[in-house]
JSON list of C-alpha atoms in Angstrom, two decimals:
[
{"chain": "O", "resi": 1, "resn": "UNK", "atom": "CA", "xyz": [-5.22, 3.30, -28.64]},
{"chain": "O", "resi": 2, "resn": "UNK", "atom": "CA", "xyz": [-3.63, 5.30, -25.65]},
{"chain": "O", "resi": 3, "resn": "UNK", "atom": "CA", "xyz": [-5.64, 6.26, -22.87]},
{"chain": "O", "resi": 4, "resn": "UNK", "atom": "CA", "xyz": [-6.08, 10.37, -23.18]},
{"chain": "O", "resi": 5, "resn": "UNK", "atom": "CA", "xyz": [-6.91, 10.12, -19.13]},
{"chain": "O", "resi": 6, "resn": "UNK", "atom": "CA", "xyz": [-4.09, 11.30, -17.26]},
{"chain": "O", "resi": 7, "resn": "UNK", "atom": "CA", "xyz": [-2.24, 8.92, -15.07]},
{"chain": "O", "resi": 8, "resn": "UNK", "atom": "CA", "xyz": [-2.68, 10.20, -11.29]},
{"chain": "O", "resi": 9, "resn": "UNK", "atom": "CA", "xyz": [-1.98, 7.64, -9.91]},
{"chain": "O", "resi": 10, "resn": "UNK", "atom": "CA", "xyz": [0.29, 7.51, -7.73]},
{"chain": "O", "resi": 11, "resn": "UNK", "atom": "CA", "xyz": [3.68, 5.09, -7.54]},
{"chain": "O", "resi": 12, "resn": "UNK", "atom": "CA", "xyz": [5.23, 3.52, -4.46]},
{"chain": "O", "resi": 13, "resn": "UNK", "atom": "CA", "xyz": [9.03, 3.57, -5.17]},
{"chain": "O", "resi": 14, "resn": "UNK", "atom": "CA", "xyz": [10.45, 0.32, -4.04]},
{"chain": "O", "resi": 15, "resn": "UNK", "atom": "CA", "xyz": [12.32, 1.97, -1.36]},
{"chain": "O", "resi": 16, "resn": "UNK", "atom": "CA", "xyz": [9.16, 2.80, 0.27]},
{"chain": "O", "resi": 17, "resn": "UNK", "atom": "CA", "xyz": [7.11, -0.17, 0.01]},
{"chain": "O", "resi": 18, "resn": "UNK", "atom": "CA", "xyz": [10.71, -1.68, 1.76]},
{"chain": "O", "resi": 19, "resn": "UNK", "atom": "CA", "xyz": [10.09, 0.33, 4.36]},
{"chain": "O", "resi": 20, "resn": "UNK", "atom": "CA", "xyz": [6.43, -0.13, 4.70]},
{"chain": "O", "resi": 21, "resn": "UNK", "atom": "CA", "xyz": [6.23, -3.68, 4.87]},
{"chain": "O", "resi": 22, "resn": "UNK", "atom": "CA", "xyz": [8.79, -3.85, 7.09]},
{"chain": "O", "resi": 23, "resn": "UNK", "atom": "CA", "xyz": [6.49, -1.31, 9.61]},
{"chain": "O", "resi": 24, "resn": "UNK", "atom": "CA", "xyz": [3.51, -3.31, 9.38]},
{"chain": "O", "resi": 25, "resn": "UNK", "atom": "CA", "xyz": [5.37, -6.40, 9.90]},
{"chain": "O", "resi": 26, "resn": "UNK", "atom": "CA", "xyz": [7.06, -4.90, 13.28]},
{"chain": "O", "resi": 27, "resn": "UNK", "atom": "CA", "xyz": [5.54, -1.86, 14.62]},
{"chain": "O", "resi": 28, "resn": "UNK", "atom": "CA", "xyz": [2.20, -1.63, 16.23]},
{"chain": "O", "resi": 29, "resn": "UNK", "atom": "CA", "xyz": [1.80, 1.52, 16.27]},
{"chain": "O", "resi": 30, "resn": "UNK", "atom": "CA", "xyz": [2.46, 2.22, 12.43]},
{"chain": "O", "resi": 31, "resn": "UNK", "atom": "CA", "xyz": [0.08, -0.85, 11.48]},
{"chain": "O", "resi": 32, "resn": "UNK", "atom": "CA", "xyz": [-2.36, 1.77, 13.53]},
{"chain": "O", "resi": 33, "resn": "UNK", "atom": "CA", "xyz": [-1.83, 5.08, 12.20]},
{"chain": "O", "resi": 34, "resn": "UNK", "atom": "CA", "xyz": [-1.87, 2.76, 8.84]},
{"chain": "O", "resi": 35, "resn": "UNK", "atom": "CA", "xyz": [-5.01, 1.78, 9.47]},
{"chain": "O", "resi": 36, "resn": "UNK", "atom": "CA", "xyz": [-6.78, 5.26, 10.67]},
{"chain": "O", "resi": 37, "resn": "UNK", "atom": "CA", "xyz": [-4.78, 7.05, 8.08]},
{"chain": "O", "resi": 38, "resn": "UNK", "atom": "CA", "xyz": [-3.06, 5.13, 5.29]},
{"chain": "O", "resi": 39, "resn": "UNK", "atom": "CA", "xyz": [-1.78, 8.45, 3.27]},
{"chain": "O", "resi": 40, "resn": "UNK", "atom": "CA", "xyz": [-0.25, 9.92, 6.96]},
{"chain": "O", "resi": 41, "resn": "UNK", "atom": "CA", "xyz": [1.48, 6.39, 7.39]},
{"chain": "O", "resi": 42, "resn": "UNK", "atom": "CA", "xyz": [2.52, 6.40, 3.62]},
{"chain": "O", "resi": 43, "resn": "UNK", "atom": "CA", "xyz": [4.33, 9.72, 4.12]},
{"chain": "O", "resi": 44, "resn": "UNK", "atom": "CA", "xyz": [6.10, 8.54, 7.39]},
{"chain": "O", "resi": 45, "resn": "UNK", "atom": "CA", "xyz": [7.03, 5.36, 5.54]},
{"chain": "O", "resi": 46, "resn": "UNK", "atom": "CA", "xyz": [9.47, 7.93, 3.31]},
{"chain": "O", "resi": 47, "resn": "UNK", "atom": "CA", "xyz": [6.49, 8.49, 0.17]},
{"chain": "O", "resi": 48, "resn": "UNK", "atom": "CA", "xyz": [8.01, 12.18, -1.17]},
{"chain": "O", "resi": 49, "resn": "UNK", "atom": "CA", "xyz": [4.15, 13.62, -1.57]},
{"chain": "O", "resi": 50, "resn": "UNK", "atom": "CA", "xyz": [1.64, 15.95, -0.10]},
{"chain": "O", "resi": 51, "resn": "UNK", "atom": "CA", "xyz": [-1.24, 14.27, 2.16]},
{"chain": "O", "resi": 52, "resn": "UNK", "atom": "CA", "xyz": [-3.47, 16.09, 0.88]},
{"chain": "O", "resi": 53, "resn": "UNK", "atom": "CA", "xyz": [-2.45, 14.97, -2.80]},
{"chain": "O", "resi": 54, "resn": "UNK", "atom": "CA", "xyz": [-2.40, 12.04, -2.13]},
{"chain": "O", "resi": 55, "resn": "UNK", "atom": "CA", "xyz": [-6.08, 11.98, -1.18]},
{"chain": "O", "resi": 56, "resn": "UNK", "atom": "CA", "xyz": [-7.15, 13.15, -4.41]},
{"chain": "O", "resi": 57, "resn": "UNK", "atom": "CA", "xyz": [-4.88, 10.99, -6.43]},
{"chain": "O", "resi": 58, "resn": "UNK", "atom": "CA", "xyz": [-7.06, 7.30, -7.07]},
{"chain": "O", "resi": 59, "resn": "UNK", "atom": "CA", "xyz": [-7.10, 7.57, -3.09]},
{"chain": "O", "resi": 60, "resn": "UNK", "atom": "CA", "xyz": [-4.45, 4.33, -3.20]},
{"chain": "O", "resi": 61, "resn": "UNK", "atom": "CA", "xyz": [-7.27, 1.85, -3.32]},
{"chain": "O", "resi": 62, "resn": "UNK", "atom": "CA", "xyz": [-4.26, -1.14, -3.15]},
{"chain": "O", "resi": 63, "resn": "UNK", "atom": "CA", "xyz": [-4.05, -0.31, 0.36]},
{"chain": "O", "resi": 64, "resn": "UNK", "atom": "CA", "xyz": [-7.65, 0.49, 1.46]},
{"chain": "O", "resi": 65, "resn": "UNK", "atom": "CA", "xyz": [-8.38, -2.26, 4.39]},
{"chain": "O", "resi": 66, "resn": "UNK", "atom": "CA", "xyz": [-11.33, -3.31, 6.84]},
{"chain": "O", "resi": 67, "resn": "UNK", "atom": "CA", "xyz": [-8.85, -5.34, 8.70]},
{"chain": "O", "resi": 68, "resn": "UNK", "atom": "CA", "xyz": [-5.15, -5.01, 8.50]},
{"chain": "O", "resi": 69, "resn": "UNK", "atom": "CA", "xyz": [-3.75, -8.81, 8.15]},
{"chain": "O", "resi": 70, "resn": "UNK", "atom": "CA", "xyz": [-1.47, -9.80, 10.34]},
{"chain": "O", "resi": 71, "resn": "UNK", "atom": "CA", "xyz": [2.19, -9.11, 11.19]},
{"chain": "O", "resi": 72, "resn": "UNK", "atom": "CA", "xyz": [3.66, -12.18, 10.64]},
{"chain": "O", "resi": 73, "resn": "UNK", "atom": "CA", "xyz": [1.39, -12.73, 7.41]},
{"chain": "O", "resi": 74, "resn": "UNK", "atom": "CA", "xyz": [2.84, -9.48, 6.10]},
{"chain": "O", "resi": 75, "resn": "UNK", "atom": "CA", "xyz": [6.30, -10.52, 6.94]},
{"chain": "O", "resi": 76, "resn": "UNK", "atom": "CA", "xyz": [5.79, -13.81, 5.39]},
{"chain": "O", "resi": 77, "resn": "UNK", "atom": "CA", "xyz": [4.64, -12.58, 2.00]},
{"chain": "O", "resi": 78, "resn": "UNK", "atom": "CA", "xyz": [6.74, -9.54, 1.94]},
{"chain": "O", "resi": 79, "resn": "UNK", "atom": "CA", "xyz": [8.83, -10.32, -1.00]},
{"chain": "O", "resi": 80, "resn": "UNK", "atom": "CA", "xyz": [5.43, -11.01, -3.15]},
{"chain": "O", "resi": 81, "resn": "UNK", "atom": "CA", "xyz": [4.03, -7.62, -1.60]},
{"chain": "O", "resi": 82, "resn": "UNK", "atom": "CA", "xyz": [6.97, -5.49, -2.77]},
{"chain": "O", "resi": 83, "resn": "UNK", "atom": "CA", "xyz": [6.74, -6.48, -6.38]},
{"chain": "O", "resi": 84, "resn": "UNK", "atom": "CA", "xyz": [2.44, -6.01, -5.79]},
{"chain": "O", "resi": 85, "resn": "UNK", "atom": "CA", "xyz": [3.00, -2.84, -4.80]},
{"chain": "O", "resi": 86, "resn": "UNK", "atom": "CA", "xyz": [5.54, -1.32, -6.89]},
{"chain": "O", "resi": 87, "resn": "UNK", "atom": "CA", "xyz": [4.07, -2.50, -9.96]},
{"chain": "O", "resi": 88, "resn": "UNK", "atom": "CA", "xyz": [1.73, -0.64, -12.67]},
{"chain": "O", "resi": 89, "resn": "UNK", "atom": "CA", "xyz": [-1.07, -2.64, -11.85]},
{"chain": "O", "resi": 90, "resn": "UNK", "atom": "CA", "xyz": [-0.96, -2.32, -8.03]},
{"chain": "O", "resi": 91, "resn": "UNK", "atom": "CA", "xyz": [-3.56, 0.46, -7.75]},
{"chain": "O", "resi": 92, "resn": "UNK", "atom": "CA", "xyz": [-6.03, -1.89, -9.95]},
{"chain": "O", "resi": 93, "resn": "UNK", "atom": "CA", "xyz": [-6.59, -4.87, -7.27]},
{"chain": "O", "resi": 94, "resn": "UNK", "atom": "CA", "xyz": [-7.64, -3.31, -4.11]},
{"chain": "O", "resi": 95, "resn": "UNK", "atom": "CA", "xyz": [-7.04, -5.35, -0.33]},
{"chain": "O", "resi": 96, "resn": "UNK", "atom": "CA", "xyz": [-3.21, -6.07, -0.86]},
{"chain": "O", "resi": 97, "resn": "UNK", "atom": "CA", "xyz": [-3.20, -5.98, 3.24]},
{"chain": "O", "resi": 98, "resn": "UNK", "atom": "CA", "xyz": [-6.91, -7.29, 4.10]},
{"chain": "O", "resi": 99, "resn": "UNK", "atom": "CA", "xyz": [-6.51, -10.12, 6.72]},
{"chain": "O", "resi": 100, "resn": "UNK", "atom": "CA", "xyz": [-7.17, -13.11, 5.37]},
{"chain": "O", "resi": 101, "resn": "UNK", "atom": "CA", "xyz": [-7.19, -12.09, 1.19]},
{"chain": "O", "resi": 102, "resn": "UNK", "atom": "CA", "xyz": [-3.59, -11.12, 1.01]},
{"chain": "O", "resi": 103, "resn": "UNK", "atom": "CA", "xyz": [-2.76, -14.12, -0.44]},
{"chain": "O", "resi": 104, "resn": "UNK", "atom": "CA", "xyz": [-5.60, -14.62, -3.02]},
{"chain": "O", "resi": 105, "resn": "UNK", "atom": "CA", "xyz": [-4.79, -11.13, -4.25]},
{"chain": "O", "resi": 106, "resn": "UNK", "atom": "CA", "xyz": [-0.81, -11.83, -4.96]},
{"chain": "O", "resi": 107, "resn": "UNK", "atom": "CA", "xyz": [-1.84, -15.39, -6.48]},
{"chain": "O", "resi": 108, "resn": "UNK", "atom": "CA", "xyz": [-3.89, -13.04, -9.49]},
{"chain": "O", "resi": 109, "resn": "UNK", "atom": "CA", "xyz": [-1.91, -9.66, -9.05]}
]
């Protein structure tokens, strides 16, 4: 039976989650603004939304960190990350970037 809950969710086009791997994987201070502001850093990254929309909309729990893992981690499992994050079930496995889970979340994603 389809859901009747509207999808708000929203989707990371691969273009963007391109260019936001590549970021956290070079550039120090994107991995910060990432990490004091993830929707700010999405929007830099190219994502075509409001902040403030983005907020409201399942607050992008794929990317919510305590610690952002490391560049060359990132770098390493980019490939694996892209298709994580531009997939339909992205939004449903939070820590995609947590240091030291990153890989035990691609393994089920």
């Amino acid at each position: 039976m389809p859901s009747t809950t509207p999808d708000t969710k929203p989707r990371i086009p691969p273009r963007v989650a391109d260019r936001l791997l590549e970021l956290l994987a070079t550039d120090d201070s994107f991995r910060a603004l990432f990490t004091a502001d993830r929707h700010t850093a999405l929007v830099q990254a190219g994502l075509d939304a409001d902040p403030a929309l983005l907020k409201e909309a399942a607050e992008l729990r794929c990317l919510l960190v305590d610690e952002l893992a490391s560049k060359s981690d990132i770098a390493a499992a980019r490939e694996a990350l892209t298709a994580h994050l531009t997939s339909d079930a992205s939004h449903t496995n939070p820590h995609a970037f947590e240091a030291g889970a990153m890989h035990a979340v691609l393994r089920t994603g």
